[in-house]
Amino acid sequence: MGDYYRGGRDGGRRPPKRRYRSEEPEDGHPPRSRGRYDREDPLQRLKRETIQIAESPLVKIEDAVKNIATGYTTSFENEEFRAGYLACLHDLIVEQPFKIPFVATMVRVANAENADAGKAVVDHMAESLQRFLLVGDFQSFKLVLRFFACLGDMMGEENVGPLLEALIEKLPAYEGEGNEGLLLEIVYIILITIPYAIVSKGPGFNQTKATLLLEKLERYALAKPPMQTMFAPFAGNDAPYKDANCQGQHMVRILYLNIEAHLNSEPEDEFSGIRCLPTPWEDMPENGPACPLPELVLPNEFPIEKEKLHSDMYFSVFADQPIETVPPPSDLASTLFRDAIVDTINILDCNRLSVSRFLIEVDCFFNPKAFIKRATPYDRVAEVAEGDDASTWKPEDVAVDAIFSQLFKLPTPGHKLVYYHSILTELCKLAPAAIAPSLGRAIRFMYRNLEIIDIELINRFVDWFSHHLSNFGYTWKWTEWSEHLNFPDVHPKKAFILGSLEKEIRLSFATRIKGTLPDAFKELIPEEREKEQPVFKFDLDENPFKEQGKALLIAVSERKEEEEVEAKITAIAELAIEKGIVTDTTESRALARDAYITCICHIGAKSLSHVLSCIERCKEKLLEIGGEHPDARRQIVGSVLAYWKDQPGIGANVVDKLLNYSVVTPLSVVEWVLYDAGPEALAKTYAWEMVATTINKVNNRVRQIVAAKPSVLGAEGVTEEQVAVFEETLKNAEAEQALILAEVEKRLSQLAQLTDEDDADVDVESRAWIQWWAKGWLRAFRRMFGVSMVDSF
Amino acid sequence: MSRKVSTVQNLDAPSSYFEKRGDRQRTDSGAGARDDPLKDAATLYVGNLSFYTTEEQIHELFSKCGEIKRLVMGLDRFNKTPCGFCFVEYYTHEDALDAMKYVGGTKLDERIIRTDLDPGFKEGRQYGRGPTGGQVRDYYREDYDPGRGGYGGREQRIAGRN
């Protein structure tokens, strides 16, 4: 089969592979000449070697460092070379955090060889450090700062101590409402720099110094920002971890406690705590003259959206295992690993293949003793590590854990969720034997804890799990969950299974997915699901409107004039009264509208493009009937989902398109799901997606209008009328947002206290779970609005 | 959050397809019209699909990168049946780039799909340009690919003659 991919596995330094089986005819260009390394100039070669630093365990790091340093100092006088190489060092430091200690070592060696060459790097990086701080690029600021910390006494006696002190002095100036995230961010940067400064062995930056700094940070690091509980991955008080203290805590606090513990006691093992960090400079000669940092200007304000700064919460999928395959949250190594891995992932989203390779090789970039041999099976970890008190930490578990921490980060991670899916897929392709079992344990952890996981995260879990399986032939050991098939459909475990199968089918098709399932699970997929198109209800003999419905279908599909279509619609309404099916005209008209929407759905059933063009063609009529009655739009949503009842995912897509054409309103979608879809719908992925997508659209709209405010109101020659129009638009959008929030709050609060009277059909157990879902939805949507409301101020 | 990275290759770079065509056009017109047609491209060409993959499946996967504005299936120009490629149009350039980075090279319907930035769909481009109506690559293909009509068009012609 044509399984090929242009991107190339290494992602980095090699030129992209030629497309050798292009579907486009070749145009006679000769293949690019080979042997590019032969003609490489010294700058290109040194850049390549530098970028690859520490990647290969086969190359002795001392040799590599010395070679590169000499290459740099030798050509240092050449201005063009110098500029190009400094730029490369700079990029490497802010793009590949794993390599910072090694780059720093190289610079220390170069400094010993030629002090000017060392100073040139410091000056160049100091400039960036200042710039990053002024623009509020905290991630880059942190990494450059770490580079300096790793320079040890090349930075002068006190290393980055004075700079950290200055930052701490400045902290009170940043205090204030709305700045909680900002403060935590800066405190985090100071904290995470401390371990690197300690291991880099500047004589003045020692434990005592660190203790002094830490004391001043305590009150900030232990603070609890206002939305914190809303961002915890696990709702409620049950801790899924062995160490319950870390649950619901932000990483700044964890890091603070880690460093505090480190300063008060020696690390247990020769690889744990601060000793997990690499110290490549240990084997190097003297540093050469010191080159202290110039003083930094600390701005009073940062030109960023401060509300968007949220510290990560502690999260691990491996923190409950009998055998410790990742550092426990009480160990500084856990935060040091997590920090560097998460940065690597989030910075290099442009190449998931490179990221995956770095993650597989994570043990190259830390103390090699900190990890057990790659791909050691979980059940052999204890045995392999036994005897010499070796580490039980699995490099693949540490990496996978970090990816999940981002996939399950609330309120939103740095990139689209699918990015984190793609790294997990890539890792699995790169090292299946090592990664697949690790993912298996992660999946089981999540599954085991479904009853306490945040609802939004359950939906992310379903989405990832089904997408992941779609890349690996849909193989999963479903039988281990067989005992949960007897649970009611609204039980989170059963709902997870149903949701995952539903999403697998959406990526594939029902018969295929059935073929991957054990018998007991096959029954979860109804036969109707395998039909290509839903039944058109007016084709059924028992339908009282079958003639009229079919006539309407023909009229719409043959693009008849509006009068003719309207006549057919009216005929249905009249017949309904005539036959005594309904008594008043409001109800009869509703039936007629339903017939019209059913026809549109049926004409569009062939594909998304079909339904889209059908909606486009009929949009006038659709808008008109949507305005006929206050409930009409909500009924339209119901008609679409009734037609697509066996494939609600498609129905939800159609509703989303109708929303774009304003045929239905956001409120009508939300109301239909919360009132008309039945309380059990809260456990369905399509229902969640409908509401979440709709609310996101509403929130985005308000956000966009607010963002446009300065440019609209500040524009030259803007008339009062235009200002009024703008204000009106904003007011309306905000009113709509508030209305939806109120409706969501009201209805979910009701469902959270669902009683017999509300729904007599529901058994006691199911009712308890429906209440559970309602509470979870409420928490998730409050968070969604809470965040966006902060945004709009 | 999107920042140009220089120490690893960027997967959202377009293939050489339009670069080459652009070169040719430039030499034809003789002018140095260096305006990159892919600068704001919000459309993707998606290749190596199974003939049986539906719009809904494509939508399900590609909407993970952003809302999809339009989907155009590639069709055999004689039979008007899907012939293994499509155009996915997003509302933003950003979403298209993300799909290049996160979806290109992963599986859809159990096949590794290929994505490429595209300056935008034009009527006519939905049809295969191979001699038998499908894509050119399927005409010359020598392997048996059940997802793409079995043997390549040329092989089938030869087999038919014998």
mmCIF file of C-alpha atoms in Angstrom, chain A residues 413-646:
data_model
loop_
_atom_site.group_PDB
_atom_site.id
_atom_site.type_symbol
_atom_site.label_atom_id
_atom_site.label_comp_id
_atom_site.label_asym_id
_atom_site.label_seq_id
_atom_site.Cartn_x
_atom_site.Cartn_y
_atom_site.Cartn_z
ATOM 1 C CA PRO A 413 -3.303 23.336 26.808
ATOM 2 C CA GLY A 414 -0.828 25.332 24.708
ATOM 3 C CA HIS A 415 -1.784 23.634 21.456
ATOM 4 C CA LYS A 416 -4.768 21.936 19.888
ATOM 5 C CA LEU A 417 -5.479 18.597 21.526
ATOM 6 C CA VAL A 418 -4.790 16.746 18.311
ATOM 7 C CA TYR A 419 -1.139 17.795 18.571
ATOM 8 C CA TYR A 420 -0.773 15.756 21.732
ATOM 9 C CA HIS A 421 -2.596 12.883 20.029
ATOM 10 C CA SER A 422 -0.073 13.046 17.225
ATOM 11 C CA ILE A 423 2.967 12.800 19.503
ATOM 12 C CA LEU A 424 1.527 9.757 21.233
ATOM 13 C CA THR A 425 0.873 8.177 17.840
ATOM 14 C CA GLU A 426 4.380 8.964 16.683
ATOM 15 C CA LEU A 427 5.964 7.614 19.866
ATOM 16 C CA CYS A 428 4.036 4.406 19.414
ATOM 17 C CA LYS A 429 5.253 4.086 15.855
ATOM 18 C CA LEU A 430 8.838 4.838 16.838
ATOM 19 C CA ALA A 431 9.106 2.463 19.780
ATOM 20 C CA PRO A 432 6.011 0.276 19.959
ATOM 21 C CA ALA A 433 7.455 -2.235 22.398
ATOM 22 C CA ALA A 434 8.381 0.501 24.858
ATOM 23 C CA ILE A 435 5.458 2.890 24.451
ATOM 24 C CA ALA A 436 2.398 0.717 23.857
ATOM 25 C CA PRO A 437 2.477 -0.964 27.314
ATOM 26 C CA SER A 438 3.069 2.412 28.909
ATOM 27 C CA LEU A 439 0.006 3.833 27.145
ATOM 28 C CA GLY A 440 -1.924 0.759 28.203
ATOM 29 C CA ARG A 441 -1.229 1.501 31.852
ATOM 30 C CA ALA A 442 -2.104 5.161 31.326
ATOM 31 C CA ILE A 443 -5.425 4.218 29.706
ATOM 32 C CA ARG A 444 -6.247 1.857 32.547
ATOM 33 C CA PHE A 445 -5.462 4.541 35.109
ATOM 34 C CA MET A 446 -7.819 6.953 33.394
ATOM 35 C CA TYR A 447 -10.494 4.314 32.986
ATOM 36 C CA ARG A 448 -10.210 3.257 36.612
ATOM 37 C CA ASN A 449 -10.730 6.847 37.733
ATOM 38 C CA LEU A 450 -13.489 7.869 35.324
ATOM 39 C CA GLU A 451 -15.836 8.440 38.246
ATOM 40 C CA ILE A 452 -13.686 11.272 39.583
ATOM 41 C CA ILE A 453 -12.254 12.834 36.434
ATOM 42 C CA ASP A 454 -13.498 16.208 35.249
ATOM 43 C CA ILE A 455 -16.212 15.811 32.588
ATOM 44 C CA GLU A 456 -14.357 17.857 29.996
ATOM 45 C CA LEU A 457 -11.360 15.569 30.453
ATOM 46 C CA ILE A 458 -13.516 12.471 30.067
ATOM 47 C CA ASN A 459 -14.531 13.795 26.684
ATOM 48 C CA ARG A 460 -10.913 14.543 25.791
ATOM 49 C CA PHE A 461 -10.045 11.014 26.872
ATOM 50 C CA VAL A 462 -12.726 9.506 24.622
ATOM 51 C CA ASP A 463 -11.572 11.666 21.751
ATOM 52 C CA TRP A 464 -7.917 10.728 22.147
ATOM 53 C CA PHE A 465 -8.535 7.039 22.811
ATOM 54 C CA SER A 466 -10.679 6.545 19.707
ATOM 55 C CA HIS A 467 -8.334 8.596 17.529
ATOM 56 C CA HIS A 468 -5.327 6.721 18.829
ATOM 57 C CA LEU A 469 -6.874 3.326 18.159
ATOM 58 C CA SER A 470 -7.762 4.472 14.650
ATOM 59 C CA ASN A 471 -4.042 4.725 13.961
ATOM 60 C CA PHE A 472 -3.358 1.226 15.196
ATOM 61 C CA GLY A 473 -5.966 -0.996 13.600
ATOM 62 C CA TYR A 474 -8.490 -0.449 16.427
ATOM 63 C CA THR A 475 -6.873 -3.106 18.570
ATOM 64 C CA TRP A 476 -7.728 -2.984 22.219
ATOM 65 C CA LYS A 477 -8.321 -5.652 24.842
ATOM 66 C CA TRP A 478 -11.977 -4.824 25.289
ATOM 67 C CA THR A 479 -12.690 -8.001 27.242
ATOM 68 C CA GLU A 480 -11.016 -6.650 30.329
ATOM 69 C CA TRP A 481 -13.924 -4.223 30.590
ATOM 70 C CA SER A 482 -16.608 -6.870 29.949
ATOM 71 C CA GLU A 483 -17.862 -6.817 33.503
ATOM 72 C CA HIS A 484 -18.912 -3.198 33.044
ATOM 73 C CA LEU A 485 -21.265 -3.944 30.179
ATOM 74 C CA ASN A 486 -24.043 -4.548 32.688
ATOM 75 C CA PHE A 487 -23.775 -1.043 34.013
ATOM 76 C CA PRO A 488 -26.457 1.433 32.972
ATOM 77 C CA ASP A 489 -25.547 3.480 29.889
ATOM 78 C CA VAL A 490 -25.112 6.589 32.002
ATOM 79 C CA HIS A 491 -22.461 4.999 34.203
ATOM 80 C CA PRO A 492 -19.209 6.815 33.363
ATOM 81 C CA LYS A 493 -17.424 3.576 32.500
ATOM 82 C CA LYS A 494 -20.176 2.345 30.228
ATOM 83 C CA ALA A 495 -20.545 5.817 28.764
ATOM 84 C CA PHE A 496 -16.830 5.844 28.049
ATOM 85 C CA ILE A 497 -17.056 2.542 26.182
ATOM 86 C CA LEU A 498 -20.105 3.679 24.208
ATOM 87 C CA GLY A 499 -18.570 7.058 23.454
ATOM 88 C CA SER A 500 -15.306 5.540 22.292
ATOM 89 C CA LEU A 501 -17.054 3.100 19.977
ATOM 90 C CA GLU A 502 -19.210 5.897 18.615
ATOM 91 C CA LYS A 503 -16.145 7.973 17.812
ATOM 92 C CA GLU A 504 -14.306 5.004 16.344
ATOM 93 C CA ILE A 505 -17.232 4.483 14.003
ATOM 94 C CA ARG A 506 -17.191 8.133 13.038
ATOM 95 C CA LEU A 507 -13.561 7.762 11.985
ATOM 96 C CA SER A 508 -14.280 4.466 10.274
ATOM 97 C CA PHE A 509 -17.580 2.627 9.730
ATOM 98 C CA ALA A 510 -19.780 0.371 11.819
ATOM 99 C CA THR A 511 -19.039 -3.009 10.242
ATOM 100 C CA ARG A 512 -15.310 -2.424 10.456
ATOM 101 C CA ILE A 513 -15.476 -1.507 14.134
ATOM 102 C CA LYS A 514 -17.772 -4.437 14.901
ATOM 103 C CA GLY A 515 -15.130 -6.675 13.394
ATOM 104 C CA THR A 516 -12.586 -5.478 15.945
ATOM 105 C CA LEU A 517 -14.798 -6.199 18.950
ATOM 106 C CA PRO A 518 -15.415 -9.296 21.064
ATOM 107 C CA ASP A 519 -18.973 -10.615 20.750
ATOM 108 C CA ALA A 520 -20.334 -9.062 23.903
ATOM 109 C CA PHE A 521 -19.268 -5.630 22.696
ATOM 110 C CA LYS A 522 -20.657 -6.080 19.192
ATOM 111 C CA GLU A 523 -24.136 -5.808 20.658
ATOM 112 C CA LEU A 524 -23.435 -2.229 21.670
ATOM 113 C CA ILE A 525 -23.560 -1.256 18.010
ATOM 114 C CA PRO A 526 -27.154 -1.402 16.779
ATOM 115 C CA GLU A 527 -27.861 -2.721 13.321
ATOM 116 C CA GLU A 528 -29.308 0.617 12.231
ATOM 117 C CA ARG A 529 -25.826 1.993 12.613
ATOM 118 C CA GLU A 530 -24.665 -0.053 9.651
ATOM 119 C CA LYS A 531 -27.189 1.438 7.240
ATOM 120 C CA GLU A 532 -25.769 3.904 4.779
ATOM 121 C CA GLN A 533 -28.648 6.326 5.050
ATOM 122 C CA PRO A 534 -31.297 6.778 7.703
ATOM 123 C CA VAL A 535 -34.852 5.807 6.892
ATOM 124 C CA PHE A 536 -36.962 8.623 5.493
ATOM 125 C CA LYS A 537 -39.927 8.418 7.815
ATOM 126 C CA PHE A 538 -42.426 9.360 5.111
ATOM 127 C CA ASP A 539 -41.469 6.169 3.315
ATOM 128 C CA LEU A 540 -43.014 4.191 6.162
ATOM 129 C CA ASP A 541 -46.561 2.956 5.650
ATOM 130 C CA GLU A 542 -47.724 3.841 9.124
ATOM 131 C CA ASN A 543 -46.778 7.492 8.717
ATOM 132 C CA PRO A 544 -49.973 9.548 8.448
ATOM 133 C CA PHE A 545 -48.251 12.130 6.250
ATOM 134 C CA LYS A 546 -46.489 9.745 3.960
ATOM 135 C CA GLU A 547 -47.953 11.072 0.692
ATOM 136 C CA GLN A 548 -47.541 14.701 1.638
ATOM 137 C CA GLY A 549 -44.048 14.147 3.011
ATOM 138 C CA LYS A 550 -42.903 12.448 -0.165
ATOM 139 C CA ALA A 551 -44.441 15.194 -2.263
ATOM 140 C CA LEU A 552 -42.602 17.783 -0.202
ATOM 141 C CA LEU A 553 -39.349 15.892 -0.667
ATOM 142 C CA ILE A 554 -39.806 15.951 -4.431
ATOM 143 C CA ALA A 555 -40.708 19.631 -4.429
ATOM 144 C CA VAL A 556 -37.606 20.557 -2.411
ATOM 145 C CA SER A 557 -35.227 18.302 -4.290
ATOM 146 C CA GLU A 558 -36.514 19.519 -7.658
ATOM 147 C CA ARG A 559 -35.985 23.090 -6.493
ATOM 148 C CA LYS A 560 -39.587 24.115 -6.999
ATOM 149 C CA GLU A 561 -40.746 27.692 -6.460
ATOM 150 C CA GLU A 562 -41.282 28.915 -2.932
ATOM 151 C CA GLU A 563 -45.093 28.997 -3.349
ATOM 152 C CA GLU A 564 -45.210 25.376 -4.341
ATOM 153 C CA VAL A 565 -42.993 24.276 -1.459
ATOM 154 C CA GLU A 566 -44.994 26.366 0.971
ATOM 155 C CA ALA A 567 -48.207 24.821 -0.334
ATOM 156 C CA LYS A 568 -46.848 21.342 0.389
ATOM 157 C CA ILE A 569 -45.795 22.389 3.874
ATOM 158 C CA THR A 570 -49.192 23.904 4.556
ATOM 159 C CA ALA A 571 -50.867 20.745 3.296
ATOM 160 C CA ILE A 572 -49.165 18.757 6.039
ATOM 161 C CA ALA A 573 -50.264 21.216 8.704
ATOM 162 C CA GLU A 574 -53.841 21.106 7.463
ATOM 163 C CA LEU A 575 -53.893 17.342 7.272
ATOM 164 C CA ALA A 576 -52.699 17.121 10.862
ATOM 165 C CA ILE A 577 -55.704 19.117 12.031
ATOM 166 C CA GLU A 578 -58.036 17.288 9.705
ATOM 167 C CA LYS A 579 -56.976 13.909 10.998
ATOM 168 C CA GLY A 580 -57.185 15.157 14.548
ATOM 169 C CA ILE A 581 -53.535 14.337 15.226
ATOM 170 C CA VAL A 582 -53.122 17.747 16.797
ATOM 171 C CA THR A 583 -55.721 20.280 17.717
ATOM 172 C CA ASP A 584 -54.188 23.727 17.416
ATOM 173 C CA THR A 585 -52.414 25.417 14.583
ATOM 174 C CA THR A 586 -49.225 26.016 16.546
ATOM 175 C CA GLU A 587 -48.745 22.274 16.850
ATOM 176 C CA SER A 588 -49.761 21.516 13.310
ATOM 177 C CA ARG A 589 -47.327 24.072 11.975
ATOM 178 C CA ALA A 590 -44.590 22.483 14.098
ATOM 179 C CA LEU A 591 -45.301 19.133 12.452
ATOM 180 C CA ALA A 592 -45.075 20.763 9.045
ATOM 181 C CA ARG A 593 -41.752 22.387 9.888
ATOM 182 C CA ASP A 594 -40.466 19.031 11.045
ATOM 183 C CA ALA A 595 -41.415 17.532 7.686
ATOM 184 C CA TYR A 596 -39.533 20.272 5.853
ATOM 185 C CA ILE A 597 -36.355 19.827 7.925
ATOM 186 C CA THR A 598 -36.606 16.055 7.532
ATOM 187 C CA CYS A 599 -36.670 16.538 3.764
ATOM 188 C CA ILE A 600 -33.625 18.816 3.856
ATOM 189 C CA CYS A 601 -31.778 16.221 5.955
ATOM 190 C CA HIS A 602 -32.752 13.417 3.629
ATOM 191 C CA ILE A 603 -31.665 15.276 0.521
ATOM 192 C CA GLY A 604 -28.408 16.095 2.274
ATOM 193 C CA ALA A 605 -27.919 12.624 3.715
ATOM 194 C CA LYS A 606 -25.506 11.586 0.999
ATOM 195 C CA SER A 607 -22.667 13.687 2.309
ATOM 196 C CA LEU A 608 -21.759 16.810 4.181
ATOM 197 C CA SER A 609 -21.334 18.724 0.926
ATOM 198 C CA HIS A 610 -24.819 17.700 -0.118
ATOM 199 C CA VAL A 611 -26.427 18.929 3.066
ATOM 200 C CA LEU A 612 -24.377 22.107 2.942
ATOM 201 C CA SER A 613 -25.450 22.958 -0.585
ATOM 202 C CA CYS A 614 -29.043 22.059 0.248
ATOM 203 C CA ILE A 615 -28.991 24.404 3.251
ATOM 204 C CA GLU A 616 -27.381 27.106 1.149
ATOM 205 C CA ARG A 617 -30.081 26.730 -1.482
ATOM 206 C CA CYS A 618 -32.956 26.761 1.017
ATOM 207 C CA LYS A 619 -31.591 29.229 3.523
ATOM 208 C CA GLU A 620 -34.300 31.867 2.967
ATOM 209 C CA LYS A 621 -37.037 29.386 3.699
ATOM 210 C CA LEU A 622 -35.104 27.934 6.628
ATOM 211 C CA LEU A 623 -34.608 31.359 8.165
ATOM 212 C CA GLU A 624 -38.270 32.097 7.650
ATOM 213 C CA ILE A 625 -39.583 28.987 9.347
ATOM 214 C CA GLY A 626 -37.059 29.425 12.176
ATOM 215 C CA GLY A 627 -38.723 32.734 12.919
ATOM 216 C CA GLU A 628 -42.275 31.400 12.873
ATOM 217 C CA HIS A 629 -42.511 30.612 16.547
ATOM 218 C CA PRO A 630 -40.328 31.160 19.631
ATOM 219 C CA ASP A 631 -39.764 27.390 19.828
ATOM 220 C CA ALA A 632 -39.257 26.837 16.102
ATOM 221 C CA ARG A 633 -35.457 26.882 16.134
ATOM 222 C CA ARG A 634 -35.249 24.455 18.994
ATOM 223 C CA GLN A 635 -37.668 22.210 17.100
ATOM 224 C CA ILE A 636 -35.457 22.396 14.025
ATOM 225 C CA VAL A 637 -32.538 21.099 16.080
ATOM 226 C CA GLY A 638 -34.811 18.304 17.281
ATOM 227 C CA SER A 639 -35.906 17.393 13.758
ATOM 228 C CA VAL A 640 -32.290 17.110 12.580
ATOM 229 C CA LEU A 641 -31.269 14.923 15.501
ATOM 230 C CA ALA A 642 -34.420 12.817 15.096
ATOM 231 C CA TYR A 643 -33.521 12.140 11.481
ATOM 232 C CA TRP A 644 -29.941 11.293 12.460
ATOM 233 C CA LYS A 645 -30.861 9.461 15.677
ATOM 234 C CA ASP A 646 -28.630 6.513 14.854
#
